[in-house]
Coordinates of C-alpha atoms and ligand atoms in Angstrom, one line a residue:
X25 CA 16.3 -20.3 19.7
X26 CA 16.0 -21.3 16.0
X27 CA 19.2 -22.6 14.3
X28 CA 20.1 -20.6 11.2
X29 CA 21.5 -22.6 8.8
X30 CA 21.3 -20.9 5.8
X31 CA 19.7 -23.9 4.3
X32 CA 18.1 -22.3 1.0
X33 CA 20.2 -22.9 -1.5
X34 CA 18.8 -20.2 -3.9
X35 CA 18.6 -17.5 -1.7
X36 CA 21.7 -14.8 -1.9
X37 CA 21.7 -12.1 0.8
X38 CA 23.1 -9.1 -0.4
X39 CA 24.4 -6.6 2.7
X40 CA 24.5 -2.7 2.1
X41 CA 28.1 -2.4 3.3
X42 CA 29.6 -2.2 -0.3
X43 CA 27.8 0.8 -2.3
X44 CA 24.7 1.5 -4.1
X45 CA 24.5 -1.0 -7.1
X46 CA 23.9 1.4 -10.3
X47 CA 20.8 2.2 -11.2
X48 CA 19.2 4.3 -14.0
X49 CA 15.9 5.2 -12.7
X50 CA 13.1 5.4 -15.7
X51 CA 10.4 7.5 -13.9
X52 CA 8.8 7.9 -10.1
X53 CA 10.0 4.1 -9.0
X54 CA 12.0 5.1 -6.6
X55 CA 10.1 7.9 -4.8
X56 CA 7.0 5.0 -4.8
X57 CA 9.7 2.4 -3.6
X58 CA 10.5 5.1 -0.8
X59 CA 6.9 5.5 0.2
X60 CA 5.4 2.0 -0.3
X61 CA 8.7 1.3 2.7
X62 CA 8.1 3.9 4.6
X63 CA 4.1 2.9 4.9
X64 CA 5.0 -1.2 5.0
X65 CA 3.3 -2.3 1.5
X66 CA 4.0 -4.9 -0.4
X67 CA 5.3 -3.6 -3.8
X68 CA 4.5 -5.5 -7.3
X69 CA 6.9 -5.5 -10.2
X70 CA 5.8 -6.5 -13.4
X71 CA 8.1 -6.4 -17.1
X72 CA 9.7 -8.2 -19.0
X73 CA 12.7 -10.6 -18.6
X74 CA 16.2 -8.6 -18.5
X75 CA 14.8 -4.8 -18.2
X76 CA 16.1 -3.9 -14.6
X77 CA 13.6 -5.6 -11.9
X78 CA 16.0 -7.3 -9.9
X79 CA 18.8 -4.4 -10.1
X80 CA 16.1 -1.6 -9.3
X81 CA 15.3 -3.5 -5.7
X82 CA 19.0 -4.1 -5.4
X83 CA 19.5 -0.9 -5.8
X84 CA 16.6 0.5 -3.0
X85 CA 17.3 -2.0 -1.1
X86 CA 21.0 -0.3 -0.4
X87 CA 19.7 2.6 -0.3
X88 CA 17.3 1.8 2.6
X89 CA 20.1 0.2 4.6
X90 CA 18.4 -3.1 4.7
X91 CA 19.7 -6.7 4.0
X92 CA 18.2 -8.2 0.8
X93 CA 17.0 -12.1 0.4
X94 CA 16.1 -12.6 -3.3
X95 CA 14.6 -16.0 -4.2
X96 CA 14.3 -16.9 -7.9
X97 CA 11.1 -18.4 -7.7
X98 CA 10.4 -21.7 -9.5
X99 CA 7.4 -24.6 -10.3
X100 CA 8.9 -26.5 -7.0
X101 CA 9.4 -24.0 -4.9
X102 CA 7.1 -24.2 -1.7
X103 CA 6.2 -22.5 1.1
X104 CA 9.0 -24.2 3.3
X105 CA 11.4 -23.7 1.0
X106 CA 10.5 -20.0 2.0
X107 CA 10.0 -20.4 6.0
X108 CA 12.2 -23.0 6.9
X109 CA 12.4 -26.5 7.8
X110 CA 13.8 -29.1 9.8
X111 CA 16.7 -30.5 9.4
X112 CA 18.9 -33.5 10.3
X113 CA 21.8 -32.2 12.4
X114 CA 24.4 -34.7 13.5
X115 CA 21.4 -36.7 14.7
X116 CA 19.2 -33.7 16.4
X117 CA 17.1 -32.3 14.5
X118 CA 17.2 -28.1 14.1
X119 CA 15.1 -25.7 12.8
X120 CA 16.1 -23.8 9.5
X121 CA 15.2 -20.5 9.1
X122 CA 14.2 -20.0 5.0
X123 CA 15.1 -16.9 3.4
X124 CA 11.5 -15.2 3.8
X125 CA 11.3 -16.0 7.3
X126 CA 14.8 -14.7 7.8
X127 CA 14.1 -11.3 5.8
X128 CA 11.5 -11.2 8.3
X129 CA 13.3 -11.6 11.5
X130 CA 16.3 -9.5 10.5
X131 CA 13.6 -6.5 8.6
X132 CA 14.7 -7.4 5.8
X133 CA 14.0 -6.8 2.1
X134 CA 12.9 -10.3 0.5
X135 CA 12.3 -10.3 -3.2
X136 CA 10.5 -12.9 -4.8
X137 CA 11.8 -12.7 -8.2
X138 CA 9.1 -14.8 -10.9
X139 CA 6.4 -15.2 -7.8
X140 CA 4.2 -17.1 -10.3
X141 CA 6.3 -19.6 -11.0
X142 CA 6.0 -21.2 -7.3
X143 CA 3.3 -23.6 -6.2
X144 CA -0.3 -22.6 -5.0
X145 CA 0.7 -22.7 -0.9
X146 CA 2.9 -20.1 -1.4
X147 CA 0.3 -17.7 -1.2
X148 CA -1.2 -19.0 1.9
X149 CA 2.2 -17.9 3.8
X150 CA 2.0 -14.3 2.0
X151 CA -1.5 -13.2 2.8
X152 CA -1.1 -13.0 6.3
X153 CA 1.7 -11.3 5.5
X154 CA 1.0 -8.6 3.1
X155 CA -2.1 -6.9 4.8
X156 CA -2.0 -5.0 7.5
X157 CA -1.5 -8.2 10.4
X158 CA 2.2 -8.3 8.6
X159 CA 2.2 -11.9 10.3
X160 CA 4.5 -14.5 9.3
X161 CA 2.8 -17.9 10.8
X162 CA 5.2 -20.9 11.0
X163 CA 3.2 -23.7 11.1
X164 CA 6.2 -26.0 11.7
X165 CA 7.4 -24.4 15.1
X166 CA 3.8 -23.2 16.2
X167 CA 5.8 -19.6 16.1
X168 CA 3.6 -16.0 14.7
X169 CA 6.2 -13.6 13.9
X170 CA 5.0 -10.3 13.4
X171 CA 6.9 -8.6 10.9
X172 CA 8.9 -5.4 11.9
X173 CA 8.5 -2.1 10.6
X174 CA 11.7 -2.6 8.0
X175 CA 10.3 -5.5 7.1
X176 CA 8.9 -5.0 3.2
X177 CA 8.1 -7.8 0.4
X178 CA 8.5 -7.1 -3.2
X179 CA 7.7 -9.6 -5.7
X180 CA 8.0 -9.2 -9.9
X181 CA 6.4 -11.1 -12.3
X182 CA 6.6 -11.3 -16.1
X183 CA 2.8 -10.4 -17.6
X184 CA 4.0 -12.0 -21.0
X185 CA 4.4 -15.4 -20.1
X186 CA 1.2 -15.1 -18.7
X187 CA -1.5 -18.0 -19.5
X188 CA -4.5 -18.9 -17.2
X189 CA -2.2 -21.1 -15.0
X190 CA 0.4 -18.8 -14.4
X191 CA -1.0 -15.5 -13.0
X192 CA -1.5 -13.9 -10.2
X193 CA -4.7 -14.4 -8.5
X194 CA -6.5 -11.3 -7.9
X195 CA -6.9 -12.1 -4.2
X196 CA -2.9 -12.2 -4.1
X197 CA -2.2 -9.2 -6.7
X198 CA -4.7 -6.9 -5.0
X199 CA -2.5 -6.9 -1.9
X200 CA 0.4 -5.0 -3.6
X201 CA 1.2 -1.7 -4.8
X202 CA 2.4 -2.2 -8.7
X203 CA 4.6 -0.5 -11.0
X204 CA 5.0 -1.7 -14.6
X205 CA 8.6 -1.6 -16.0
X206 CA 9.4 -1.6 -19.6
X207 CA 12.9 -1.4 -21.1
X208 CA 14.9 1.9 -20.7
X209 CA 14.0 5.3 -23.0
X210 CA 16.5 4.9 -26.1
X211 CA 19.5 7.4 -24.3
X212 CA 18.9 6.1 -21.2
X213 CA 19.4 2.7 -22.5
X214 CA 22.9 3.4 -24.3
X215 CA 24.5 5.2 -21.4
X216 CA 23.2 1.9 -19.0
X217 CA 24.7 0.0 -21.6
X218 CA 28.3 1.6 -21.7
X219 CA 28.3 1.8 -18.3
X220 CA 28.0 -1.7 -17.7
X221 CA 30.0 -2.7 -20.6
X222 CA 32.7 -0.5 -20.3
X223 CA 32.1 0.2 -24.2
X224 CA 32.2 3.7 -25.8
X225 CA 28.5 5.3 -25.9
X226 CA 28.8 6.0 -29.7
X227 CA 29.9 2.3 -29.9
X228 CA 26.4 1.3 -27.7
X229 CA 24.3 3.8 -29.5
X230 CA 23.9 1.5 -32.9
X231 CA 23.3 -1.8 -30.8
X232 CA 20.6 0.3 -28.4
X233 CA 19.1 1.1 -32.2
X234 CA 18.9 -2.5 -33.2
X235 CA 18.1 -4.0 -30.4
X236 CA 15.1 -1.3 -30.3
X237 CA 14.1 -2.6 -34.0
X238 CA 14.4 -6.1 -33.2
X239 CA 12.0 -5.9 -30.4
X240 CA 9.1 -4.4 -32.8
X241 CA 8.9 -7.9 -34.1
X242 CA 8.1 -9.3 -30.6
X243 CA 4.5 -10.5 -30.7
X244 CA 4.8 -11.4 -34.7
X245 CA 7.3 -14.1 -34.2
X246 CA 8.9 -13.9 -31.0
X247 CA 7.5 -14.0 -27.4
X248 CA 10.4 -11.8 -25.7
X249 CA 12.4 -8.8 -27.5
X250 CA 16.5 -8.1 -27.1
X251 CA 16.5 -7.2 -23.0
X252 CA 18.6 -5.1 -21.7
X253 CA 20.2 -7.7 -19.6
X254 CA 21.4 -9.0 -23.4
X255 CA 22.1 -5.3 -25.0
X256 CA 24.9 -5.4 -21.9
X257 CA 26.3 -8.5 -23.0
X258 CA 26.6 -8.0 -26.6
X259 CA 28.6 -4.9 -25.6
X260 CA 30.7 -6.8 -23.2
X261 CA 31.7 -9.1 -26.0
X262 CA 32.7 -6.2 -28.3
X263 CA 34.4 -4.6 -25.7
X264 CA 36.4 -7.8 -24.9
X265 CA 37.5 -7.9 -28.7
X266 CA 34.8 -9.8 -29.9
X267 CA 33.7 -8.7 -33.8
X268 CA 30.6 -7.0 -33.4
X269 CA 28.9 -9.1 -36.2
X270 CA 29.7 -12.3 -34.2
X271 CA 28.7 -10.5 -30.5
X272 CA 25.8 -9.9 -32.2
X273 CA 25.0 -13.3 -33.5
X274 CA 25.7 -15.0 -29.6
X275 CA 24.0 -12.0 -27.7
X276 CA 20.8 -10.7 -29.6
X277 CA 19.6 -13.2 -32.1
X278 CA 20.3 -16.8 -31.1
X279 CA 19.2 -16.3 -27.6
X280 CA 15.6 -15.2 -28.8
X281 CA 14.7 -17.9 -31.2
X282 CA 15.4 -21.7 -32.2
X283 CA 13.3 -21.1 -35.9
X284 CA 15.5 -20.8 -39.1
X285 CA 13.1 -18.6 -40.0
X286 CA 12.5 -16.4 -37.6
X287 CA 16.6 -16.1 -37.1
X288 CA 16.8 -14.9 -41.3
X289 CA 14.2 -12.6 -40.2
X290 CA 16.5 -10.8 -37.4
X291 CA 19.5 -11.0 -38.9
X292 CA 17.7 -9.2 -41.7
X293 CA 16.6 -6.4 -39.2
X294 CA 20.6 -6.8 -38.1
X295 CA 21.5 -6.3 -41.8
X296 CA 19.3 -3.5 -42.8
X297 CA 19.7 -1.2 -39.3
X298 CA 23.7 -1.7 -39.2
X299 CA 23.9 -1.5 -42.9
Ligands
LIG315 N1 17.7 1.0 -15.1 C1 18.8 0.3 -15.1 N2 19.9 0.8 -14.5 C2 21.1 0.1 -14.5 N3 21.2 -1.1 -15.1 C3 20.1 -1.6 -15.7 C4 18.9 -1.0 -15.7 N4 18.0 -1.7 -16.4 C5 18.7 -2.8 -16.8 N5 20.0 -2.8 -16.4 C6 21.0 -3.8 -16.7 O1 20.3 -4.9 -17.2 C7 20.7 -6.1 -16.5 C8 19.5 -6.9 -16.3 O2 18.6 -6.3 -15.4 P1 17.9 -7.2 -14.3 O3 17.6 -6.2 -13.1 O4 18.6 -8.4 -13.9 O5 16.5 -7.6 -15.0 P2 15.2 -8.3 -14.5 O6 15.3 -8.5 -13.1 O7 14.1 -7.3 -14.9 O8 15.1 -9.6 -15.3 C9 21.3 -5.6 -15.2 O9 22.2 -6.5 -14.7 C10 21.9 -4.3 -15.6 O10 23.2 -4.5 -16.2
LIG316 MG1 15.3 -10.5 -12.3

Protein backbone atom coordinates (compact mmCIF):
# COMPACT_ATOMS: atom_id res chain seq x y z
CA UNK A 1 0.00 0.00 0.00
CA UNK A 2 1.22 3.57 -0.82
CA UNK A 3 2.47 5.60 2.19
CA UNK A 4 0.59 8.90 2.56
CA UNK A 5 2.77 11.43 3.71
CA UNK A 6 1.17 14.37 3.08
CA UNK A 7 4.30 15.55 1.38
CA UNK A 8 2.96 18.66 -0.72
CA UNK A 9 3.56 21.35 1.03
CA UNK A 10 1.07 23.65 -0.73
CA UNK A 11 -1.71 21.64 -0.72
CA UNK A 12 -4.48 22.38 2.24
CA UNK A 13 -7.38 19.84 2.49
CA UNK A 14 -10.30 21.40 3.59
CA UNK A 15 -12.98 18.64 5.26
CA UNK A 16 -16.88 19.43 5.12
CA UNK A 17 -17.31 18.76 8.88
CA UNK A 18 -17.37 22.54 9.81
CA UNK A 19 -20.17 24.42 7.69
CA UNK A 20 -20.74 25.78 4.35
CA UNK A 21 -18.02 28.58 3.82
CA UNK A 22 -20.24 31.79 2.76
CA UNK A 23 -20.90 32.28 -0.49
CA UNK A 24 -22.88 34.98 -2.56
CA UNK A 25 -23.77 33.26 -5.60
CA UNK A 26 -23.68 35.85 -8.82
CA UNK A 27 -25.80 33.80 -11.30
CA UNK A 28 -26.44 29.88 -12.40
CA UNK A 29 -22.66 28.74 -10.94
CA UNK A 30 -23.87 26.70 -8.69
CA UNK A 31 -26.74 24.75 -10.37
CA UNK A 32 -23.75 24.23 -13.39
CA UNK A 33 -21.27 23.26 -10.43
CA UNK A 34 -24.16 20.73 -9.34
CA UNK A 35 -24.49 19.28 -12.82
CA UNK A 36 -20.98 19.40 -14.24
CA UNK A 37 -20.48 16.81 -10.59
CA UNK A 38 -23.21 15.02 -10.94
CA UNK A 39 -22.09 14.08 -14.87
CA UNK A 40 -17.99 13.95 -13.82
CA UNK A 41 -16.67 17.07 -15.97
CA UNK A 42 -14.05 18.92 -15.43
CA UNK A 43 -15.18 22.54 -14.67
CA UNK A 44 -13.06 25.78 -15.86
CA UNK A 45 -12.99 29.03 -13.92
CA UNK A 46 -11.76 31.98 -15.41
CA UNK A 47 -11.76 35.91 -13.64
CA UNK A 48 -9.83 37.98 -12.26
CA UNK A 49 -7.63 37.84 -9.07
CA UNK A 50 -9.63 38.38 -5.72
CA UNK A 51 -13.46 38.06 -7.16
CA UNK A 52 -14.58 34.75 -5.41
CA UNK A 53 -12.98 31.57 -7.51
CA UNK A 54 -11.45 29.87 -4.73
CA UNK A 55 -14.32 30.64 -2.08
CA UNK A 56 -17.14 29.59 -4.76
CA UNK A 57 -15.42 25.78 -4.99
CA UNK A 58 -14.88 26.01 -1.26
CA UNK A 59 -18.15 26.66 -0.90
CA UNK A 60 -19.61 23.51 -3.43
CA UNK A 61 -17.23 21.59 -2.48
CA UNK A 62 -19.06 21.53 1.25
CA UNK A 63 -21.94 21.36 -0.06
CA UNK A 64 -21.16 18.15 -2.10
CA UNK A 65 -19.75 16.51 1.04
CA UNK A 66 -16.45 15.95 -0.54
CA UNK A 67 -12.83 16.71 0.75
CA UNK A 68 -11.16 19.58 -1.10
CA UNK A 69 -7.18 19.59 -2.22
CA UNK A 70 -6.52 23.13 -3.60
CA UNK A 71 -2.98 23.58 -5.11
CA UNK A 72 -1.88 27.17 -5.89
CA UNK A 73 -0.31 26.49 -9.03
CA UNK A 74 3.09 27.99 -9.78
CA UNK A 75 6.06 28.22 -12.81
CA UNK A 76 7.81 25.06 -10.81
CA UNK A 77 5.17 23.25 -10.08
CA UNK A 78 5.27 19.71 -11.93
CA UNK A 79 3.41 16.90 -12.53
CA UNK A 80 4.91 15.05 -9.39
CA UNK A 81 4.45 17.67 -7.37
CA UNK A 82 0.71 16.69 -8.24
CA UNK A 83 0.94 12.65 -8.14
CA UNK A 84 3.50 11.93 -5.76
CA UNK A 85 6.85 10.97 -5.34
CA UNK A 86 9.35 9.05 -3.61
CA UNK A 87 10.69 9.71 -0.68
CA UNK A 88 13.62 9.01 1.64
CA UNK A 89 12.14 7.42 4.74
CA UNK A 90 14.47 6.51 7.56
CA UNK A 91 16.53 4.81 4.82
CA UNK A 92 13.42 2.98 2.84
CA UNK A 93 12.22 4.66 0.39
CA UNK A 94 8.09 5.30 0.30
CA UNK A 95 5.75 6.35 -2.01
CA UNK A 96 4.04 9.84 -1.50
CA UNK A 97 0.77 10.28 -2.58
CA UNK A 98 0.47 14.28 -4.13
CA UNK A 99 -2.57 16.14 -3.54
CA UNK A 100 -4.15 15.27 -7.15
CA UNK A 101 -3.58 11.81 -6.77
CA UNK A 102 -4.97 11.83 -3.28
CA UNK A 103 -8.23 13.86 -4.39
CA UNK A 104 -8.42 11.05 -6.67
CA UNK A 105 -8.19 8.16 -4.43
CA UNK A 106 -10.31 9.60 -1.64
CA UNK A 107 -13.18 11.29 -4.61
CA UNK A 108 -12.08 14.21 -3.89
CA UNK A 109 -12.54 17.79 -5.17
CA UNK A 110 -8.89 19.00 -6.37
CA UNK A 111 -8.72 22.60 -7.40
CA UNK A 112 -5.93 23.80 -9.30
CA UNK A 113 -6.02 27.40 -8.54
CA UNK A 114 -3.75 29.57 -11.51
CA UNK A 115 -3.45 26.05 -13.79
CA UNK A 116 -1.36 28.17 -16.23
CA UNK A 117 1.14 29.08 -14.15
CA UNK A 118 2.61 25.20 -13.87
CA UNK A 119 4.97 23.70 -16.35
CA UNK A 120 3.98 22.03 -19.73
CA UNK A 121 3.88 18.15 -18.21
CA UNK A 122 1.22 19.04 -16.20
CA UNK A 123 -1.10 18.58 -18.79
CA UNK A 124 0.07 15.24 -19.87
CA UNK A 125 -1.26 13.95 -16.29
CA UNK A 126 -4.73 15.80 -16.76
CA UNK A 127 -5.77 14.64 -20.19
CA UNK A 128 -6.22 11.26 -19.31
CA UNK A 129 -7.93 12.52 -16.74
CA UNK A 130 -10.43 14.85 -17.81
CA UNK A 131 -12.13 12.82 -20.74
CA UNK A 132 -14.21 10.28 -20.26
CA UNK A 133 -11.13 7.36 -19.27
CA UNK A 134 -11.04 9.62 -15.87
CA UNK A 135 -7.62 7.79 -15.57
CA UNK A 136 -4.98 8.90 -13.33
CA UNK A 137 -1.60 7.04 -14.66
CA UNK A 138 1.31 7.05 -12.19
CA UNK A 139 4.17 6.54 -14.03
CA UNK A 140 6.35 6.24 -10.95
CA UNK A 141 4.56 3.15 -9.40
CA UNK A 142 3.37 1.62 -12.85
CA UNK A 143 -0.33 2.11 -10.98
CA UNK A 144 -3.79 3.41 -13.47
CA UNK A 145 -6.14 4.67 -11.01
CA UNK A 146 -9.38 5.20 -12.40
CA UNK A 147 -11.03 8.01 -10.86
CA UNK A 148 -14.29 7.39 -8.92
CA UNK A 149 -17.52 8.85 -9.55
CA UNK A 150 -17.00 11.83 -6.76
CA UNK A 151 -13.98 12.37 -8.20
CA UNK A 152 -14.26 16.08 -10.07
CA UNK A 153 -11.25 18.57 -11.17
CA UNK A 154 -11.74 22.23 -11.32
CA UNK A 155 -9.17 24.49 -12.35
CA UNK A 156 -9.31 28.69 -12.61
CA UNK A 157 -7.26 30.72 -14.52
CA UNK A 158 -6.84 34.50 -14.79
CA UNK A 159 -7.61 35.57 -18.78
CA UNK A 160 -5.82 38.97 -18.00
CA UNK A 161 -2.55 37.99 -17.38
CA UNK A 162 -2.79 36.13 -20.37
CA UNK A 163 0.15 36.49 -23.11
CA UNK A 164 1.07 33.71 -25.65
CA UNK A 165 3.10 31.70 -23.02
CA UNK A 166 0.65 31.59 -20.49
CA UNK A 167 -2.63 30.22 -21.80
CA UNK A 168 -4.43 27.46 -21.94
CA UNK A 169 -3.86 25.34 -24.88
CA UNK A 170 -7.02 24.62 -26.68
CA UNK A 171 -6.42 20.91 -26.55
CA UNK A 172 -6.33 21.29 -22.58
CA UNK A 173 -9.24 24.10 -22.29
CA UNK A 174 -11.55 22.22 -24.65
CA UNK A 175 -11.82 19.48 -21.98
CA UNK A 176 -13.63 21.64 -19.38
CA UNK A 177 -16.93 23.09 -18.92
CA UNK A 178 -16.25 27.05 -18.22
CA UNK A 179 -17.83 29.77 -16.45
CA UNK A 180 -16.50 33.32 -16.48
CA UNK A 181 -16.60 35.18 -13.13
CA UNK A 182 -16.43 38.85 -12.77
CA UNK A 183 -16.61 40.81 -9.55
CA UNK A 184 -20.01 40.87 -7.64
CA UNK A 185 -23.20 43.18 -8.93
CA UNK A 186 -22.79 46.54 -6.89
CA UNK A 187 -25.39 45.37 -3.70
CA UNK A 188 -24.31 42.11 -3.81
CA UNK A 189 -20.76 43.27 -3.44
CA UNK A 190 -21.53 45.63 -0.26
CA UNK A 191 -23.49 43.02 1.67
CA UNK A 192 -20.32 40.33 0.87
CA UNK A 193 -18.33 43.03 2.03
CA UNK A 194 -20.02 43.70 5.53
CA UNK A 195 -20.32 40.30 6.00
CA UNK A 196 -16.90 39.58 5.87
CA UNK A 197 -15.73 42.64 7.54
CA UNK A 198 -18.08 42.78 10.11
CA UNK A 199 -18.50 46.58 9.04
CA UNK A 200 -21.95 48.42 8.75
CA UNK A 201 -23.49 48.04 5.03
CA UNK A 202 -23.93 51.87 4.81
CA UNK A 203 -20.24 52.07 5.93
CA UNK A 204 -19.34 49.40 2.88
CA UNK A 205 -21.67 50.93 0.42
CA UNK A 206 -19.16 54.15 -0.34
CA UNK A 207 -16.01 51.82 -0.51
CA UNK A 208 -18.12 49.24 -2.94
CA UNK A 209 -18.67 52.79 -5.00
CA UNK A 210 -15.01 53.52 -5.18
CA UNK A 211 -13.68 50.63 -5.55
CA UNK A 212 -16.29 50.25 -8.62
CA UNK A 213 -14.77 53.74 -10.06
CA UNK A 214 -11.36 52.75 -9.53
CA UNK A 215 -11.66 49.69 -11.54
CA UNK A 216 -12.91 51.71 -14.78
CA UNK A 217 -9.35 52.78 -15.06
CA UNK A 218 -8.15 49.16 -15.29
CA UNK A 219 -6.85 48.77 -18.89
CA UNK A 220 -5.69 52.70 -19.13
CA UNK A 221 -3.10 52.40 -16.50
CA UNK A 222 -3.57 49.48 -14.44
CA UNK A 223 -3.64 45.66 -15.37
CA UNK A 224 -5.98 44.57 -12.36
CA UNK A 225 -8.92 46.71 -10.67
CA UNK A 226 -9.69 46.91 -6.55
CA UNK A 227 -10.87 42.89 -6.07
CA UNK A 228 -13.06 42.03 -3.85
CA UNK A 229 -10.64 40.00 -1.92
CA UNK A 230 -9.10 43.85 -1.18
CA UNK A 231 -12.75 45.71 -0.89
CA UNK A 232 -12.93 43.12 2.37
CA UNK A 233 -9.75 44.18 3.72
CA UNK A 234 -10.04 47.87 3.47
CA UNK A 235 -13.25 47.28 5.48
CA UNK A 236 -11.57 45.07 7.98
CA UNK A 237 -9.15 47.88 8.63
CA UNK A 238 -11.91 50.44 9.18
CA UNK A 239 -13.68 48.17 11.25
CA UNK A 240 -10.65 47.53 13.36
CA UNK A 241 -10.32 51.36 14.00
CA UNK A 242 -8.29 52.17 11.19
CA UNK A 243 -9.18 55.90 9.51
CA UNK A 244 -10.82 55.12 6.48
CA UNK A 245 -8.56 57.60 4.47
CA UNK A 246 -5.48 55.60 5.60
CA UNK A 247 -7.46 51.88 5.07
CA UNK A 248 -7.84 53.16 1.98
CA UNK A 249 -4.34 54.14 1.15
CA UNK A 250 -2.92 50.29 2.40
CA UNK A 251 -5.97 48.39 0.91
CA UNK A 252 -7.13 49.86 -2.64
CA UNK A 253 -4.45 52.10 -4.02
CA UNK A 254 -0.92 51.00 -3.07
CA UNK A 255 -1.60 47.39 -3.69
CA UNK A 256 -2.51 48.18 -7.48
CA UNK A 257 0.29 50.25 -8.63
CA UNK A 258 4.18 51.11 -7.99
CA UNK A 259 3.84 54.54 -10.51
CA UNK A 260 3.60 58.00 -8.83
CA UNK A 261 1.55 58.71 -11.38
CA UNK A 262 -0.77 56.32 -11.73
CA UNK A 263 -1.24 56.39 -7.64
CA UNK A 264 -2.19 60.65 -7.98
CA UNK A 265 -4.44 59.35 -10.54
CA UNK A 266 -6.44 56.97 -7.93
CA UNK A 267 -6.30 58.86 -5.14
CA UNK A 268 -7.86 61.49 -7.33
CA UNK A 269 -10.76 58.96 -8.17
CA UNK A 270 -10.57 58.47 -4.03
CA UNK A 271 -10.84 62.20 -3.68
CA UNK A 272 -13.53 63.06 -6.07
CA UNK A 273 -16.01 59.77 -5.33
CA UNK A 274 -15.61 60.22 -1.27
CA UNK A 275 -15.61 63.86 -1.59
N1 LIG B 1 -19.50 35.67 -4.10
C1 LIG B 1 -18.82 35.78 -2.94
N2 LIG B 1 -19.36 35.37 -1.78
C2 LIG B 1 -18.70 35.51 -0.62
N3 LIG B 1 -17.46 36.05 -0.51
C3 LIG B 1 -16.86 36.47 -1.63
C4 LIG B 1 -17.50 36.36 -2.89
N4 LIG B 1 -16.68 36.88 -3.83
C5 LIG B 1 -15.58 37.30 -3.18
N5 LIG B 1 -15.68 37.05 -1.86
C6 LIG B 1 -14.71 37.48 -0.83
O1 LIG B 1 -13.52 37.85 -1.53
C7 LIG B 1 -12.40 37.11 -1.05
C8 LIG B 1 -11.52 36.72 -2.21
O2 LIG B 1 -12.15 35.72 -2.97
P1 LIG B 1 -11.35 34.45 -3.52
O3 LIG B 1 -12.35 33.36 -3.68
O4 LIG B 1 -10.17 34.17 -2.68
O5 LIG B 1 -10.89 35.02 -4.94
P2 LIG B 1 -10.16 34.32 -6.17
O6 LIG B 1 -10.00 32.88 -5.83
O7 LIG B 1 -11.07 34.59 -7.32
O8 LIG B 1 -8.84 35.03 -6.30
C9 LIG B 1 -12.99 35.93 -0.32
O9 LIG B 1 -12.13 35.54 0.72
C10 LIG B 1 -14.29 36.47 0.20
O10 LIG B 1 -14.05 37.21 1.38
MG1 LIG C 1 -8.07 31.98 -5.64
Amino acid sequence: MPVNLSAAKDATTIHADGGVPYYVPMGGECALFERAYKHRLPLLLKGPTGCGKTRFVAHMAARMGRPLYTVSCHDDLTAADLTGRYLLKGGDTVWADGPLTRAVRSGGICYLDEVVEARKDVTVVLHPLTDDRRLLPLERTGELIEAPPEFMLVVSYNPGYQNILKSLKPSTRQRFLAIEFGFPPEAAEIAIVAKESGLAEERCEPLVRLARRLRDLKGQDLEEGVSTRLLVYCATLIQSGMKPADAILSAMIEPLTDEPDIKAALLEVVAVTLG
